[in-house]
Amino acid sequence: MHIQVLISLQISPLFLILYANQCQTTENPTRHARSNEWSPVSYAEMRAFIGLVLAMGIVKKSSIESYWEASGISETPNFRDVMSRNRFQAILRYLHCSDNTTAVPRGQSGYDPLHKINPVVEFFNEVFELNYRLSQNIVVDERIVGFKGRHVLKQYISNKKAHRWGAKLFVLAESRTGYTHQINVYKGKRNTERHPNGQGYKSVMDLVRPHFGKNHHVTMDNWFSSPKLMNDLRNRGTYATGTVIARRKGLPASFKTARLPKGSVVVKSQRDLLAILYVDRRNVTFLTTSENARNCFLVQRKLDHVKFQNAVVRGLIGDFRGGNRRRGRRPDNIPIANAIRMHFLDVIPDGKRRKCVKCSGYNKYRKSRISTWCSVCGVGLCVGRCFREFHSYGQEE
């Protein structure tokens, strides 16, 4: 598929000229000040500036000045070929995307902390929507744009691996390709009106509203989802699926206090809404308006380290038995029935735990239990010394 990216930068030179003139008038520069060398920015130069900014995200250095260093093993001569350092820093200093005369001061009614970037966000949302048509499956999620400076938009989210500090975005994207279709920048509690159904509800409805009635299927996590959100989306021609916090209003009371064995499934339904409780390592609750209660596929967890080691050992050894053979007999002629037994350390099935027969022999009052055993002998054994000593002295017999 050919996607034509439409990026119009014609407004940027105008803003640069106006803001540069404003700064020069306010600062009253001296005769030899660098700002006296300012000249208007052309369309081609603005494109080159943005290209260098994007390149800095690929080639990362400690400071902006280091990209123009003329010596060293990390020299990047292409930056000097495109634009001088002074010119780049001048454009960066005067780059402006909003009209300060219309800005509402902080503390007054109508103050918008996104005033300086709103034109950019709105422009890219238009470009995202213009150049790509979403498929049926979409997702709403939050992202963090890493930033540790001082700003009212800075948030801290502990479970984010890439960036814990930064500006939070609510994003509508396509599930299959990950294409970003719309973004909303979170303004923080102080600058956001409280919604009766919660910020998660409002974020999803704002992002999905242009796509109501198109039978899209939106997926979300438990920060967003709730029974009311699922029903409201379904009434507007949009399917939804997502994990949900068990204490959400509208969920069965039994979901909050359920104590069930691993692998159990509980299903509750109300009209088009299906609530499912699945017990894995912990209780997992999710809602959907697009599926019925059936097993679609079997999920297999990755092997833990001990299981992986045993699988490799069994694969390498196979049916080969060449130990304790009589002299003169070829290994491949030894009957399998007469071969010695092979003992392997396995994880006890179904998550059960046992006492180690060696450790409990040393100390009968020891209460700790382990999850590994010898599947041939049927006894619990610790990894390492206990397993080795138990089979070294013939105690398995």
Tab-separated table of C-alpha atoms in Angstrom:
chain	number	residue	atom	x	y	z
A	1	MET	CA	0.000	0.000	0.000
A	2	HIS	CA	1.298	3.402	-0.924
A	3	ILE	CA	0.700	6.032	1.740
A	4	GLN	CA	1.266	9.618	0.769
A	5	VAL	CA	2.460	11.588	3.789
A	6	LEU	CA	1.268	15.175	3.620
A	7	ILE	CA	3.349	17.454	5.821
A	8	SER	CA	2.867	21.152	5.244
A	9	LEU	CA	5.482	23.363	6.854
A	10	GLN	CA	4.535	26.584	5.124
A	11	ILE	CA	3.265	28.133	8.352
A	12	SER	CA	6.489	27.457	10.281
A	13	PRO	CA	8.724	30.136	8.643
A	14	LEU	CA	6.038	32.759	9.335
A	15	PHE	CA	5.891	31.885	13.024
A	16	LEU	CA	9.696	31.861	13.172
A	17	ILE	CA	9.952	35.362	11.690
A	18	LEU	CA	7.309	36.803	14.026
A	19	TYR	CA	8.715	35.181	17.164
A	20	ALA	CA	12.334	36.013	16.275
A	21	ASN	CA	11.445	39.681	15.762
A	22	GLN	CA	9.567	39.684	19.062
A	23	CYS	CA	12.543	38.211	20.950
A	24	GLN	CA	15.015	40.628	19.377
A	25	THR	CA	12.825	43.593	20.322
A	26	THR	CA	12.359	42.375	23.897
A	27	GLU	CA	15.979	41.436	24.611
A	28	ASN	CA	17.611	44.621	23.196
A	29	PRO	CA	20.672	42.781	21.830
A	30	THR	CA	24.121	44.365	21.652
A	31	ARG	CA	25.770	45.233	18.362
A	32	HIS	CA	27.710	41.950	18.199
A	33	ALA	CA	24.952	39.699	19.543
A	34	ARG	CA	24.359	36.452	17.675
A	35	SER	CA	20.660	37.264	17.268
A	36	ASN	CA	21.604	40.130	14.929
A	37	GLU	CA	22.633	37.495	12.373
A	38	TRP	CA	19.106	36.096	12.135
A	39	SER	CA	17.682	35.634	8.646
A	40	PRO	CA	14.302	34.257	7.555
A	41	VAL	CA	13.914	30.484	7.251
A	42	SER	CA	13.015	28.936	3.923
A	43	TYR	CA	10.760	25.933	3.374
A	44	ALA	CA	13.709	23.715	2.381
A	45	GLU	CA	15.736	24.817	5.412
A	46	MET	CA	12.852	24.014	7.748
A	47	ARG	CA	12.582	20.523	6.293
A	48	ALA	CA	16.328	20.046	6.795
A	49	PHE	CA	16.029	21.214	10.409
A	50	ILE	CA	13.320	18.650	11.144
A	51	GLY	CA	15.415	15.996	9.404
A	52	LEU	CA	18.339	16.722	11.732
A	53	VAL	CA	16.057	16.541	14.763
A	54	LEU	CA	14.852	13.101	13.660
A	55	ALA	CA	18.447	12.004	13.030
A	56	MET	CA	19.315	12.943	16.613
A	57	GLY	CA	16.805	10.353	17.748
A	58	ILE	CA	18.730	7.696	15.828
A	59	VAL	CA	22.288	8.823	16.633
A	60	LYS	CA	22.173	9.717	20.325
A	61	LYS	CA	24.809	11.938	21.936
A	62	SER	CA	25.238	13.743	25.229
A	63	SER	CA	24.529	17.273	23.943
A	64	ILE	CA	23.415	19.166	20.845
A	65	GLU	CA	26.865	20.718	20.424
A	66	SER	CA	28.495	17.261	20.200
A	67	TYR	CA	26.782	16.588	16.856
A	68	TRP	CA	28.950	19.302	15.291
A	69	GLU	CA	32.269	18.268	16.873
A	70	ALA	CA	35.015	17.994	14.256
A	71	SER	CA	37.124	15.369	16.027
A	72	GLY	CA	36.671	12.181	17.971
A	73	ILE	CA	35.567	8.636	17.232
A	74	SER	CA	31.875	9.615	17.369
A	75	GLU	CA	32.142	12.413	14.805
A	76	THR	CA	29.039	13.000	12.648
A	77	PRO	CA	30.177	15.121	9.669
A	78	ASN	CA	26.793	14.994	7.927
A	79	PHE	CA	25.333	17.403	10.464
A	80	ARG	CA	27.937	20.042	9.585
A	81	ASP	CA	27.304	19.493	5.881
A	82	VAL	CA	23.571	20.166	6.252
A	83	MET	CA	23.565	23.142	8.614
A	84	SER	CA	25.897	25.026	10.932
A	85	ARG	CA	25.526	24.577	14.664
A	86	ASN	CA	24.734	28.264	15.244
A	87	ARG	CA	21.994	28.225	12.633
A	88	PHE	CA	20.442	25.050	14.066
A	89	GLN	CA	20.420	26.476	17.592
A	90	ALA	CA	18.950	29.765	16.368
A	91	ILE	CA	16.047	27.985	14.662
A	92	LEU	CA	15.581	25.798	17.732
A	93	ARG	CA	15.465	28.881	19.946
A	94	TYR	CA	12.921	30.772	17.886
A	95	LEU	CA	10.783	27.793	16.834
A	96	HIS	CA	7.221	28.643	17.813
A	97	CYS	CA	3.868	27.100	16.875
A	98	SER	CA	1.278	29.270	18.621
A	99	ASP	CA	0.146	32.862	19.023
A	100	ASN	CA	1.067	34.120	22.493
A	101	THR	CA	-1.378	37.032	22.250
A	102	THR	CA	-4.312	34.604	22.519
A	103	ALA	CA	-2.875	32.560	25.408
A	104	VAL	CA	-4.778	32.608	28.720
A	105	PRO	CA	-2.399	33.104	31.694
A	106	ARG	CA	-2.015	30.311	34.215
A	107	GLY	CA	-4.457	30.537	37.097
A	108	GLN	CA	-7.206	32.140	35.049
A	109	SER	CA	-10.316	30.467	33.702
A	110	GLY	CA	-9.697	28.884	30.305
A	111	TYR	CA	-5.968	28.286	30.833
A	112	ASP	CA	-4.682	25.536	28.539
A	113	PRO	CA	-1.247	24.021	29.291
A	114	LEU	CA	-1.195	22.658	25.717
A	115	HIS	CA	-1.619	26.069	24.104
A	116	LYS	CA	1.891	26.093	22.610
A	117	ILE	CA	1.602	22.648	20.984
A	118	ASN	CA	-2.116	22.397	20.174
A	119	PRO	CA	-1.633	23.424	16.500
A	120	VAL	CA	0.975	20.669	16.072
A	121	VAL	CA	-1.156	17.974	17.751
A	122	GLU	CA	-4.241	18.921	15.732
A	123	PHE	CA	-2.249	18.985	12.498
A	124	PHE	CA	-0.768	15.522	12.981
A	125	ASN	CA	-4.130	14.054	14.014
A	126	GLU	CA	-5.537	15.310	10.700
A	127	VAL	CA	-2.596	13.820	8.787
A	128	PHE	CA	-2.887	10.467	10.628
A	129	GLU	CA	-6.577	10.193	9.765
A	130	LEU	CA	-6.202	11.412	6.182
A	131	ASN	CA	-3.524	8.931	5.138
A	132	TYR	CA	-4.795	5.629	6.526
A	133	ARG	CA	-8.110	3.814	6.900
A	134	LEU	CA	-8.360	1.660	10.015
A	135	SER	CA	-9.222	-2.038	9.849
A	136	GLN	CA	-11.787	-3.557	12.223
A	137	ASN	CA	-9.522	-4.285	15.209
A	138	ILE	CA	-8.230	-1.211	17.029
A	139	VAL	CA	-6.744	-0.539	20.459
A	140	VAL	CA	-6.816	2.323	22.965
A	141	ASP	CA	-3.795	2.603	25.227
A	142	GLU	CA	-1.599	5.103	27.030
A	143	ARG	CA	1.969	6.037	26.118
A	144	ILE	CA	4.659	8.037	27.846
A	145	VAL	CA	6.843	10.541	25.991
A	146	GLY	CA	9.999	10.480	28.095
A	147	PHE	CA	10.746	13.774	29.837
A	148	LYS	CA	12.302	14.553	33.239
A	149	GLY	CA	12.334	18.345	33.132
A	150	ARG	CA	10.027	20.710	34.969
A	151	HIS	CA	6.595	20.911	33.386
A	152	VAL	CA	2.989	20.714	34.496
A	153	LEU	CA	2.351	17.843	32.035
A	154	LYS	CA	4.973	15.526	33.535
A	155	GLN	CA	3.539	12.264	34.884
A	156	TYR	CA	5.028	9.269	36.711
A	157	ILE	CA	3.836	5.746	35.855
A	158	SER	CA	5.782	3.037	37.679
A	159	ASN	CA	4.860	0.082	35.425
A	160	LYS	CA	6.219	1.643	32.220
A	161	LYS	CA	9.544	0.038	31.297
A	162	ALA	CA	10.773	2.429	28.610
A	163	HIS	CA	9.896	5.737	30.312
A	164	ARG	CA	8.435	6.216	33.775
A	165	TRP	CA	8.588	10.030	33.669
A	166	GLY	CA	7.114	12.152	30.908
A	167	ALA	CA	3.991	13.434	29.189
A	168	LYS	CA	1.132	10.939	28.990
A	169	LEU	CA	-0.705	10.373	25.723
A	170	PHE	CA	-3.947	8.503	25.118
A	171	VAL	CA	-3.591	6.798	21.737
A	172	LEU	CA	-5.944	5.154	19.265
A	173	ALA	CA	-3.996	2.703	17.086
A	174	GLU	CA	-4.603	-0.212	14.751
A	175	SER	CA	-4.011	-3.609	16.360
A	176	ARG	CA	-2.449	-5.331	13.362
A	177	THR	CA	0.086	-2.697	12.292
A	178	GLY	CA	0.386	-0.481	15.377
A	179	TYR	CA	-0.385	2.578	13.231
A	180	THR	CA	-1.167	5.617	15.402
A	181	HIS	CA	-4.456	7.146	14.276
A	182	GLN	CA	-5.245	9.730	16.976
A	183	ILE	CA	-3.496	11.107	20.070
A	184	ASN	CA	-4.803	13.079	23.029
A	185	VAL	CA	-2.328	14.659	25.444
A	186	TYR	CA	-3.306	14.319	29.106
A	187	LYS	CA	-3.343	17.714	30.828
A	188	GLY	CA	-3.281	16.444	34.417
A	189	LYS	CA	-5.957	16.460	37.116
A	190	ARG	CA	-5.771	20.188	37.754
A	191	ASN	CA	-6.426	21.125	34.137
A	192	THR	CA	-8.923	18.391	33.244
A	193	GLU	CA	-12.621	18.538	34.072
A	194	ARG	CA	-13.764	15.644	36.226
A	195	HIS	CA	-15.949	13.228	34.250
A	196	PRO	CA	-18.768	11.409	36.099
A	197	ASN	CA	-17.707	8.069	34.573
A	198	GLY	CA	-13.972	8.552	35.067
A	199	GLN	CA	-11.045	9.691	32.956
A	200	GLY	CA	-10.623	6.257	31.363
A	201	TYR	CA	-14.210	6.296	30.084
A	202	LYS	CA	-13.829	9.812	28.700
A	203	SER	CA	-10.517	9.020	26.970
A	204	VAL	CA	-11.925	6.011	25.108
A	205	MET	CA	-15.119	7.774	24.048
A	206	ASP	CA	-13.228	10.844	22.795
A	207	LEU	CA	-10.854	8.739	20.679
A	208	VAL	CA	-13.424	6.289	19.286
A	209	ARG	CA	-16.278	8.798	18.742
A	210	PRO	CA	-15.402	9.515	15.052
A	211	HIS	CA	-15.671	5.760	14.368
A	212	PHE	CA	-19.048	5.004	15.973
A	213	GLY	CA	-21.354	2.849	13.881
A	214	LYS	CA	-18.554	1.266	11.814
A	215	ASN	CA	-18.463	-2.064	13.735
A	216	HIS	CA	-14.900	-1.594	14.916
A	217	HIS	CA	-13.619	-3.845	17.703
A	218	VAL	CA	-11.638	-1.886	20.292
A	219	THR	CA	-9.355	-3.536	22.868
A	220	MET	CA	-8.219	-1.879	26.093
A	221	ASP	CA	-6.707	-2.662	29.494
A	222	ASN	CA	-8.282	-2.517	32.952
A	223	TRP	CA	-7.499	1.183	33.496
A	224	PHE	CA	-10.067	2.087	30.834
A	225	SER	CA	-12.665	-0.677	30.771
A	226	SER	CA	-15.888	-0.878	32.762
A	227	PRO	CA	-19.331	-2.434	32.178
A	228	LYS	CA	-20.855	0.980	31.409
A	229	LEU	CA	-18.170	1.765	28.816
A	230	MET	CA	-18.670	-1.610	27.113
A	231	ASN	CA	-22.455	-1.149	26.946
A	232	ASP	CA	-22.223	2.448	25.712
A	233	LEU	CA	-19.793	1.465	22.953
A	234	ARG	CA	-22.028	-1.438	21.908
A	235	ASN	CA	-25.057	0.876	21.727
A	236	ARG	CA	-23.040	3.076	19.357
A	237	GLY	CA	-22.117	0.271	16.972
A	238	THR	CA	-18.656	-0.529	18.372
A	239	TYR	CA	-17.552	-3.860	19.868
A	240	ALA	CA	-15.122	-3.912	22.774
A	241	THR	CA	-12.963	-6.320	24.781
A	242	GLY	CA	-10.698	-5.686	27.740
A	243	THR	CA	-9.490	-6.796	31.129
A	244	VAL	CA	-11.280	-5.144	34.016
A	245	ILE	CA	-10.738	-4.534	37.721
A	246	ALA	CA	-13.016	-6.894	39.676
A	247	ARG	CA	-14.287	-4.113	41.951
A	248	ARG	CA	-15.690	-2.039	39.069
A	249	LYS	CA	-19.302	-1.008	39.488
A	250	GLY	CA	-21.666	-3.332	37.624
A	251	LEU	CA	-19.626	-6.540	37.936
A	252	PRO	CA	-20.975	-9.568	39.869
A	253	ALA	CA	-20.141	-9.393	43.574
A	254	SER	CA	-18.847	-12.983	43.464
A	255	PHE	CA	-15.967	-11.888	41.187
A	256	LYS	CA	-14.462	-9.783	43.956
A	257	THR	CA	-14.148	-12.598	46.518
A	258	ALA	CA	-13.771	-15.665	44.278
A	259	ARG	CA	-11.362	-18.332	45.591
A	260	LEU	CA	-11.175	-20.974	42.877
A	261	PRO	CA	-8.585	-23.582	41.814
A	262	LYS	CA	-6.203	-22.799	38.993
A	263	GLY	CA	-7.735	-23.234	35.545
A	264	SER	CA	-11.301	-22.479	36.674
A	265	VAL	CA	-13.564	-20.330	34.497
A	266	VAL	CA	-16.699	-18.445	35.583
A	267	VAL	CA	-18.943	-16.814	32.964
A	268	LYS	CA	-21.720	-14.282	33.562
A	269	SER	CA	-23.755	-12.515	30.879
A	270	GLN	CA	-26.154	-9.587	30.666
A	271	ARG	CA	-27.681	-8.945	27.258
A	272	ASP	CA	-24.721	-8.405	24.889
A	273	LEU	CA	-22.127	-8.067	27.674
A	274	LEU	CA	-20.090	-11.079	28.757
A	275	ALA	CA	-18.041	-11.088	31.987
A	276	ILE	CA	-15.454	-13.851	32.377
A	277	LEU	CA	-13.348	-14.747	35.416
A	278	TYR	CA	-10.351	-16.984	34.679
A	279	VAL	CA	-8.021	-18.275	37.385
A	280	ASP	CA	-4.362	-18.448	36.434
A	281	ARG	CA	-1.639	-17.439	38.882
A	282	ARG	CA	-4.217	-14.903	40.018
A	283	ASN	CA	-7.782	-14.063	39.110
A	284	VAL	CA	-8.111	-12.421	35.686
A	285	THR	CA	-11.402	-10.705	34.859
A	286	PHE	CA	-12.326	-9.358	31.448
A	287	LEU	CA	-15.357	-8.075	29.578
A	288	THR	CA	-16.393	-8.427	25.960
A	289	THR	CA	-19.324	-7.585	23.709
A	290	SER	CA	-17.986	-9.430	20.666
A	291	GLU	CA	-17.575	-13.071	21.715
A	292	ASN	CA	-19.553	-15.876	23.326
A	293	ALA	CA	-18.423	-18.232	26.088
A	294	ARG	CA	-16.289	-20.794	24.284
A	295	ASN	CA	-12.692	-21.973	24.359
A	296	CYS	CA	-10.979	-20.525	21.289
A	297	PHE	CA	-7.432	-21.755	21.783
A	298	LEU	CA	-5.136	-23.238	24.396
A	299	VAL	CA	-2.498	-20.930	25.809
A	300	GLN	CA	0.804	-22.561	26.750
A	301	ARG	CA	3.154	-20.835	29.114
A	302	LYS	CA	6.864	-20.697	28.312
A	303	LEU	CA	8.996	-23.406	29.895
A	304	ASP	CA	10.737	-22.410	33.098
A	305	HIS	CA	14.498	-22.939	33.337
A	306	VAL	CA	14.383	-26.445	34.853
A	307	LYS	CA	11.847	-27.734	32.322
A	308	PHE	CA	13.857	-26.240	29.487
A	309	GLN	CA	17.054	-27.930	30.693
A	310	ASN	CA	15.301	-31.290	30.992
A	311	ALA	CA	13.791	-30.986	27.517
A	312	VAL	CA	17.236	-30.285	26.046
A	313	VAL	CA	18.778	-33.240	27.900
A	314	ARG	CA	16.064	-35.652	26.771
A	315	GLY	CA	16.348	-34.431	23.206
A	316	LEU	CA	20.117	-34.968	23.186
A	317	ILE	CA	20.072	-38.399	24.826
A	318	GLY	CA	16.977	-39.830	23.159
A	319	ASP	CA	16.949	-43.666	23.235
A	320	PHE	CA	20.716	-44.029	23.360
A	321	ARG	CA	21.865	-46.298	26.222
A	322	GLY	CA	25.592	-46.988	26.398
A	323	GLY	CA	26.465	-47.177	30.112
A	324	ASN	CA	27.511	-50.281	32.159
A	325	ARG	CA	27.897	-52.464	29.081
A	326	ARG	CA	29.964	-55.646	28.838
A	327	ARG	CA	33.250	-55.448	26.990
A	328	GLY	CA	32.956	-56.397	23.329
A	329	ARG	CA	29.310	-55.463	22.883
A	330	ARG	CA	28.480	-52.561	20.609
A	331	PRO	CA	26.425	-49.762	22.232
A	332	ASP	CA	23.691	-49.803	19.588
A	333	ASN	CA	23.086	-53.530	20.204
A	334	ILE	CA	22.292	-53.169	23.910
A	335	PRO	CA	18.639	-54.043	24.609
A	336	ILE	CA	16.702	-51.049	25.922
A	337	ALA	CA	15.056	-53.217	28.594
A	338	ASN	CA	18.455	-53.926	30.158
A	339	ALA	CA	19.639	-50.298	30.133
A	340	ILE	CA	19.997	-48.434	33.400
A	341	ARG	CA	17.256	-46.120	34.484
A	342	MET	CA	17.735	-42.419	33.823
A	343	HIS	CA	16.661	-39.979	36.498
A	344	PHE	CA	15.667	-36.405	35.736
A	345	LEU	CA	14.694	-33.505	37.945
A	346	ASP	CA	11.217	-32.284	36.970
A	347	VAL	CA	8.754	-29.666	38.155
A	348	ILE	CA	5.900	-31.240	40.136
A	349	PRO	CA	2.706	-31.180	38.001
A	350	ASP	CA	-0.298	-28.945	38.775
A	351	GLY	CA	1.813	-26.522	40.805
A	352	LYS	CA	1.980	-28.845	43.829
A	353	ARG	CA	4.829	-28.729	46.373
A	354	ARG	CA	6.540	-31.397	48.508
A	355	LYS	CA	9.161	-31.776	51.190
A	356	CYS	CA	12.684	-32.650	50.064
A	357	VAL	CA	13.469	-36.175	51.326
A	358	LYS	CA	17.108	-35.240	51.886
A	359	CYS	CA	16.522	-31.934	53.674
A	360	SER	CA	13.753	-33.386	55.857
A	361	GLY	CA	16.103	-36.223	56.781
A	362	TYR	CA	18.656	-33.736	58.061
A	363	ASN	CA	16.045	-31.697	59.939
A	364	LYS	CA	12.621	-33.262	60.531
A	365	TYR	CA	11.200	-29.936	61.755
A	366	ARG	CA	11.892	-28.166	58.468
A	367	LYS	CA	8.579	-26.953	57.032
A	368	SER	CA	9.662	-25.479	53.697
A	369	ARG	CA	8.379	-27.197	50.556
A	370	ILE	CA	9.799	-27.329	47.035
A	371	SER	CA	8.327	-27.600	43.539
A	372	THR	CA	10.847	-30.108	42.046
A	373	TRP	CA	10.986	-33.911	42.245
A	374	CYS	CA	12.427	-37.025	40.600
A	375	SER	CA	9.594	-38.268	38.412
A	376	VAL	CA	11.090	-41.800	38.322
A	377	CYS	CA	11.467	-42.176	42.096
A	378	GLY	CA	8.416	-40.086	42.960
A	379	VAL	CA	10.106	-38.121	45.752
A	380	GLY	CA	10.695	-34.411	46.268
A	381	LEU	CA	14.308	-33.305	45.826
A	382	CYS	CA	16.078	-29.940	45.793
A	383	VAL	CA	18.038	-28.849	42.727
A	384	GLY	CA	21.751	-29.641	43.021
A	385	ARG	CA	23.195	-31.333	46.086
A	386	CYS	CA	20.085	-33.184	47.318
A	387	PHE	CA	19.287	-34.644	43.888
A	388	ARG	CA	22.912	-35.658	43.322
A	389	GLU	CA	23.449	-37.290	46.735
A	390	PHE	CA	20.128	-39.141	46.671
A	391	HIS	CA	21.005	-40.915	43.426
A	392	SER	CA	24.708	-41.347	44.201
A	393	TYR	CA	24.285	-43.645	47.199
A	394	GLY	CA	21.552	-45.883	45.844
A	395	GLN	CA	18.857	-44.513	48.134
A	396	GLU	CA	16.342	-44.564	45.318
A	397	GLU	CA	16.068	-48.304	45.644
